Short mmCIF file of C-alpha atoms and ligand atoms in Angstrom, two decimals:
data_model
loop_
_atom_site.label_atom_id
_atom_site.label_comp_id
_atom_site.label_asym_id
_atom_site.label_seq_id
_atom_site.Cartn_x
_atom_site.Cartn_y
_atom_site.Cartn_z
CA MET A 1 0.00 0.00 0.00
CA GLY A 2 0.68 2.44 0.66
CA LYS A 3 -1.03 3.49 3.70
CA ARG A 4 -1.16 2.73 6.47
CA ARG A 5 -2.25 -0.33 6.00
CA ARG A 6 -3.85 0.59 7.98
CA GLU A 7 -5.08 -0.09 9.39
CA ILE A 8 -7.69 -0.80 11.72
CA SER A 9 -6.47 -0.33 15.23
CA ARG A 10 -7.61 -2.86 17.75
CA ALA A 11 -7.26 -1.52 21.23
CA SER A 12 -6.98 -4.93 22.77
CA ASP A 13 -4.21 -5.97 20.39
CA HIS A 14 -2.21 -2.84 20.02
CA ASP A 15 -0.71 -0.49 22.52
CA HIS A 16 -0.86 2.47 20.18
CA PRO A 17 -3.96 2.46 18.03
CA ARG A 18 -3.62 4.95 15.26
CA PRO A 19 -5.22 8.25 16.12
CA THR A 20 -8.11 9.17 13.88
CA SER A 21 -7.08 12.77 13.79
CA SER A 22 -4.03 14.82 14.47
CA SER A 23 -3.62 17.04 17.48
CA ARG A 24 -1.98 19.69 15.35
CA ASP A 25 -3.31 23.17 15.55
CA LEU A 26 -5.27 23.49 12.32
CA SER A 27 -5.37 27.24 12.69
CA GLN A 28 -1.70 27.14 11.69
CA ARG A 29 -2.49 25.46 8.44
CA PRO A 30 -2.27 27.34 5.16
CA LEU A 31 -5.53 28.35 3.56
CA SER A 32 -7.08 25.79 1.27
CA ILE A 33 -7.75 26.63 -2.36
CA ASN A 34 -11.46 26.99 -1.71
CA PRO A 35 -12.11 28.11 1.83
CA GLN A 36 -15.80 28.70 1.03
CA LYS A 37 -16.39 24.98 0.87
CA LYS A 38 -16.46 24.07 4.51
CA SER A 39 -17.28 20.92 6.40
CA LEU A 40 -20.42 20.49 8.48
CA PRO A 41 -19.10 20.51 12.03
CA SER A 42 -22.53 20.23 13.64
CA LEU A 43 -23.15 16.75 12.25
CA PRO A 44 -21.73 13.57 13.78
CA ARG A 45 -18.51 12.52 12.13
CA ARG A 46 -19.94 9.26 10.80
CA ILE A 47 -22.83 11.07 9.13
CA ARG A 48 -20.51 13.65 7.64
CA ALA A 49 -18.34 10.92 6.18
CA ARG A 50 -21.33 9.29 4.48
CA ILE A 51 -22.66 12.44 2.91
CA ALA A 52 -19.28 13.93 2.12
CA PRO A 53 -19.35 12.96 -1.58
CA PHE A 54 -22.58 14.88 -2.02
CA THR A 55 -22.14 17.88 0.24
CA LEU A 56 -18.40 18.46 0.49
CA PRO A 57 -17.16 18.63 -3.08
CA PHE A 58 -13.83 20.09 -2.11
CA PHE A 59 -12.31 17.47 -4.42
CA GLU A 60 -14.67 18.23 -7.28
CA ASP A 61 -11.72 19.30 -9.43
CA GLY A 62 -9.59 16.41 -8.25
CA LEU A 63 -6.81 16.26 -5.70
CA GLY A 64 -3.07 16.52 -6.00
CA PHE A 65 -1.58 13.13 -5.21
CA GLU A 66 1.29 11.00 -6.42
CA CYS A 67 2.55 8.02 -4.49
CA THR A 68 6.28 8.26 -3.82
CA GLU A 69 6.41 4.57 -2.88
CA CYS A 70 7.94 5.55 0.43
CA GLY A 71 6.21 2.59 2.12
CA LYS A 72 5.42 4.62 5.21
CA CYS A 73 1.77 3.68 5.09
CA CYS A 74 2.90 0.05 5.51
CA ARG A 75 4.78 0.92 8.69
CA VAL A 76 2.16 2.71 10.75
CA SER A 77 0.60 1.58 13.98
CA GLY A 78 -2.64 -0.24 13.45
CA ASP A 79 -3.80 -3.31 11.63
CA VAL A 80 -4.52 -4.50 8.13
CA TRP A 81 -7.55 -6.74 7.85
CA LEU A 82 -8.32 -9.01 4.93
CA SER A 83 -11.80 -10.25 4.05
CA PRO A 84 -12.25 -13.98 3.41
CA GLU A 85 -12.11 -13.29 -0.32
CA GLU A 86 -8.88 -11.35 0.06
CA VAL A 87 -7.38 -14.15 2.13
CA ALA A 88 -8.22 -16.52 -0.71
CA GLY A 89 -6.76 -14.13 -3.27
CA VAL A 90 -3.46 -13.63 -1.46
CA SER A 91 -3.20 -17.34 -0.69
CA ALA A 92 -3.65 -18.11 -4.37
CA LEU A 93 -1.01 -15.54 -5.30
CA LEU A 94 1.42 -17.11 -2.85
CA ASN A 95 0.34 -20.59 -3.94
CA ILE A 96 -0.43 -21.69 -0.40
CA THR A 97 -3.61 -22.77 1.34
CA ALA A 98 -5.64 -20.40 3.49
CA LYS A 99 -4.57 -22.49 6.47
CA ALA A 100 -0.89 -22.03 5.62
CA PHE A 101 -1.49 -18.33 5.04
CA ARG A 102 -3.07 -18.09 8.47
CA GLU A 103 -0.11 -19.86 10.08
CA GLN A 104 2.57 -17.84 8.30
CA HIS A 105 1.20 -14.33 7.87
CA VAL A 106 -1.66 -13.78 10.30
CA ARG A 107 -1.76 -12.69 13.92
CA ALA A 108 -5.54 -12.50 14.52
CA VAL A 109 -8.61 -14.16 13.06
CA LEU A 110 -12.18 -12.98 13.20
CA SER A 111 -14.90 -15.50 12.47
CA PRO A 112 -18.33 -14.01 11.88
CA SER A 113 -21.00 -15.92 13.75
CA ASP A 114 -22.72 -16.82 10.52
CA ALA A 115 -19.55 -17.93 8.79
CA ILE A 116 -19.16 -21.53 7.81
CA GLU A 117 -15.72 -22.37 9.11
CA ASP A 118 -13.75 -25.28 7.89
CA GLU A 119 -10.31 -26.46 8.82
CA GLU A 120 -8.77 -24.00 6.39
CA TYR A 121 -10.43 -21.03 8.10
CA GLY A 122 -12.81 -20.34 5.27
CA GLY A 123 -15.15 -17.44 6.01
CA SER A 124 -12.78 -15.68 8.41
CA TRP A 125 -11.30 -12.20 8.33
CA MET A 126 -7.59 -12.12 9.07
CA CYS A 127 -5.22 -9.49 10.39
CA LEU A 128 -1.70 -9.39 8.98
CA LYS A 129 1.37 -9.89 11.12
CA LYS A 130 4.00 -7.20 11.47
CA LYS A 131 7.77 -7.43 11.51
CA GLN A 132 9.04 -7.47 15.05
CA HIS A 133 11.97 -5.11 14.60
CA ASP A 134 10.10 -2.15 13.13
CA GLY A 135 6.39 -2.95 13.14
CA SER A 136 6.08 -2.83 9.37
CA CYS A 137 3.89 -5.17 7.37
CA THR A 138 5.57 -8.48 6.67
CA PHE A 139 4.81 -8.03 2.98
CA LEU A 140 6.70 -4.76 2.73
CA LYS A 141 9.90 -5.37 0.79
CA GLU A 142 13.19 -3.59 1.43
CA SER A 143 12.62 -1.70 -1.80
CA GLY A 144 9.45 -0.21 -0.33
CA GLN A 145 7.20 -2.22 -2.62
CA CYS A 146 4.40 -4.57 -1.63
CA ALA A 147 5.16 -8.27 -2.15
CA ILE A 148 1.48 -9.01 -2.79
CA TYR A 149 0.73 -5.85 -4.74
CA SER A 150 -1.58 -7.43 -7.32
CA ALA A 151 -3.72 -8.90 -4.52
CA ARG A 152 -3.24 -6.26 -1.85
CA PRO A 153 -6.18 -5.65 0.47
CA VAL A 154 -8.82 -3.01 -0.24
CA GLN A 155 -7.68 -1.28 2.91
CA CYS A 156 -4.29 -0.76 1.28
CA GLU A 157 -5.43 -0.19 -2.26
CA THR A 158 -7.80 2.63 -1.35
CA TYR A 159 -5.47 4.66 0.86
CA PRO A 160 -5.36 7.66 1.18
CA PHE A 161 -8.82 8.00 -0.35
CA TRP A 162 -10.68 6.81 2.74
CA PRO A 163 -13.91 8.50 3.81
CA SER A 164 -12.31 9.62 7.06
CA ILE A 165 -9.55 11.40 5.16
CA LEU A 166 -11.86 12.83 2.51
CA ASN A 167 -14.24 14.14 5.13
CA SER A 168 -13.14 17.71 4.47
CA MET A 169 -10.29 19.75 3.08
CA GLU A 170 -8.92 19.93 6.60
CA THR A 171 -8.81 16.18 7.09
CA TRP A 172 -7.21 15.74 3.65
CA GLU A 173 -4.53 18.29 4.37
CA ASP A 174 -4.12 16.87 7.84
CA GLU A 175 -3.09 13.55 6.31
CA ALA A 176 -0.32 15.17 4.28
CA VAL A 177 3.25 14.92 5.57
CA VAL A 178 6.44 16.29 4.08
CA GLN A 179 9.35 14.12 3.08
CA ASP A 180 12.06 13.54 5.66
CA ASN A 181 14.76 16.19 5.73
CA THR A 182 12.57 18.71 3.94
CA PRO A 183 12.39 22.00 5.88
CA LEU A 184 9.03 22.33 7.60
CA ARG A 185 6.76 25.28 6.93
CA SER A 186 4.06 26.41 9.30
CA GLY A 187 1.40 23.72 9.78
CA GLU A 188 3.44 20.96 8.19
CA ARG A 189 4.76 17.82 9.84
CA TYR A 190 6.87 14.74 9.29
CA TRP A 191 5.54 11.22 9.26
CA ASN A 192 5.57 9.09 12.38
CA ALA A 193 4.23 5.61 13.05
CA ASP A 194 1.48 6.67 15.45
CA GLU A 195 0.01 9.55 13.50
CA GLY A 196 0.79 8.14 10.07
CA GLY A 197 0.38 10.41 7.10
CA CYS A 198 1.10 10.33 3.40
CA GLU A 199 3.85 12.21 1.65
CA GLY A 200 2.17 11.66 -1.72
CA ILE A 201 -0.61 14.08 -0.83
CA ILE A 202 0.01 17.49 -2.30
CA ALA A 203 -1.89 19.95 -0.19
CA PRO A 204 -3.78 22.43 -2.38
CA SER A 205 -2.19 25.29 -0.52
CA ALA A 206 1.25 23.90 -1.36
CA SER A 207 0.51 23.13 -5.01
CA SER A 208 -0.92 26.59 -5.59
CA THR A 209 2.39 28.15 -4.62
CA SER A 210 4.70 25.55 -6.08
CA GLU A 211 7.01 26.55 -8.89
CA ASN A 212 6.27 23.14 -10.32
CA ASN A 213 2.54 23.55 -10.10
CA ALA A 214 2.10 22.40 -13.68
CA ASP A 215 3.72 19.07 -12.77
CA VAL A 216 1.36 18.27 -9.91
CA ARG A 217 -0.48 15.05 -10.69
CA ILE A 218 -4.22 15.36 -10.19
CA VAL A 219 -6.37 12.36 -9.30
CA GLU A 220 -9.82 12.93 -10.76
CA ARG A 221 -12.98 13.05 -8.72
CA GLN A 222 -14.33 9.90 -10.34
CA THR A 223 -11.33 7.88 -9.20
CA ILE A 224 -11.44 9.39 -5.74
CA VAL A 225 -15.12 8.53 -5.29
CA ALA A 226 -14.61 4.99 -6.58
CA LYS A 227 -11.85 4.34 -4.06
CA MET A 228 -13.80 5.94 -1.26
CA LYS A 229 -16.83 3.78 -2.02
CA ALA A 230 -14.72 0.65 -2.12
CA ALA A 231 -13.24 1.48 1.28
CA ARG A 232 -16.69 2.16 2.72
CA LYS A 233 -18.10 -1.06 1.32
CA GLN A 234 -15.28 -3.03 2.88
CA TRP A 235 -15.76 -1.35 6.23
CA ARG A 236 -19.49 -2.09 6.22
CA ARG A 237 -18.80 -5.77 5.73
CA PHE A 238 -16.36 -5.92 8.60
CA PRO A 239 -17.90 -8.23 11.22
CA ALA A 240 -16.73 -6.75 14.54
CA ASP A 241 -18.38 -3.53 15.70
CA GLU A 242 -15.92 -2.92 18.52
CA ILE A 243 -13.09 -2.83 16.01
CA LYS A 244 -15.10 -0.80 13.52
CA GLU A 245 -15.50 1.90 16.11
CA THR A 246 -11.76 2.38 16.34
CA SER A 247 -11.08 1.68 12.72
CA TRP A 248 -9.15 3.33 9.98
CA PHE A 249 -12.35 4.25 8.31
CA LEU A 250 -14.38 6.68 10.39
S1 LIG B 1 -0.21 -5.73 2.24
FE1 LIG B 1 1.23 -4.58 0.97
S2 LIG B 1 0.29 -2.54 0.73
FE2 LIG B 1 -0.72 -3.54 2.48
S3 LIG B 1 0.44 -2.90 4.30
FE3 LIG B 1 1.34 -4.83 3.59
S4 LIG B 1 3.04 -4.22 2.25
FE4 LIG B 1 1.69 -2.43 2.51
S1 LIG B 2 3.27 8.21 -0.77
FE1 LIG B 2 1.55 7.78 0.61
S2 LIG B 2 0.42 6.08 -0.34
FE2 LIG B 2 2.47 6.17 -1.29
S3 LIG B 2 3.72 4.72 -0.10
FE3 LIG B 2 4.04 6.77 0.78
S4 LIG B 2 2.54 6.93 2.45
FE4 LIG B 2 1.91 5.21 1.14
#
């Protein structure tokens, strides 16, 4: 993935569940390109996320984003969950059974009450292991690439276009981090494992002042909405409400 593969944080399994928002002072942030388009702070966050595509078109003209393949989103605190279908897909890619996948790559299993389990864990959602020395995903290669890229989970594939991040211009800009060793301007930050963040996000305020503005890659609204819907659909299917409540999604 990128991101944060993020990663659903499970309080019982992880000492440092990924925060859903940054504690940074947003008043220090640069102005967005369209400050008239504001979020709806009076509505509950979950409701705002669901109606965001229809009422918060701050990304109507697309968003500046280009993955740098830094791999930081595969090293954040939090969990990556695979649906039963994704478990089957990755197992097939690796040419191993779901049972072997569970034994080699998984640290937690969730079995929905209505799932028909067999000895190969069919019907279960699975949470990927992490490397012990740095907490990164075990599928993250030294090169920064994903070893199961063609079958990577929806959670990974849709980052950073998650409903929680696309909730408003503020939450989008809040997800942006600057590359290591780049001088920080007011309101900017570096990546860290607890707060996460994506250095591929080009904040509108930054792109509007960039000398290389013409080179900024724009992801179109249609693509953004498609990824956001895929992330939402996955989240709705997730079988454990207590984990949903602390998830990567809302
Ligand atoms: S599965 Fe791939 S994209 Fe997802 S966290 Fe692991 S290395 Fe990153
Ligand atoms: S640029 Fe963003 S999406 Fe790409 S690897 Fe880095 S953190 Fe992940």
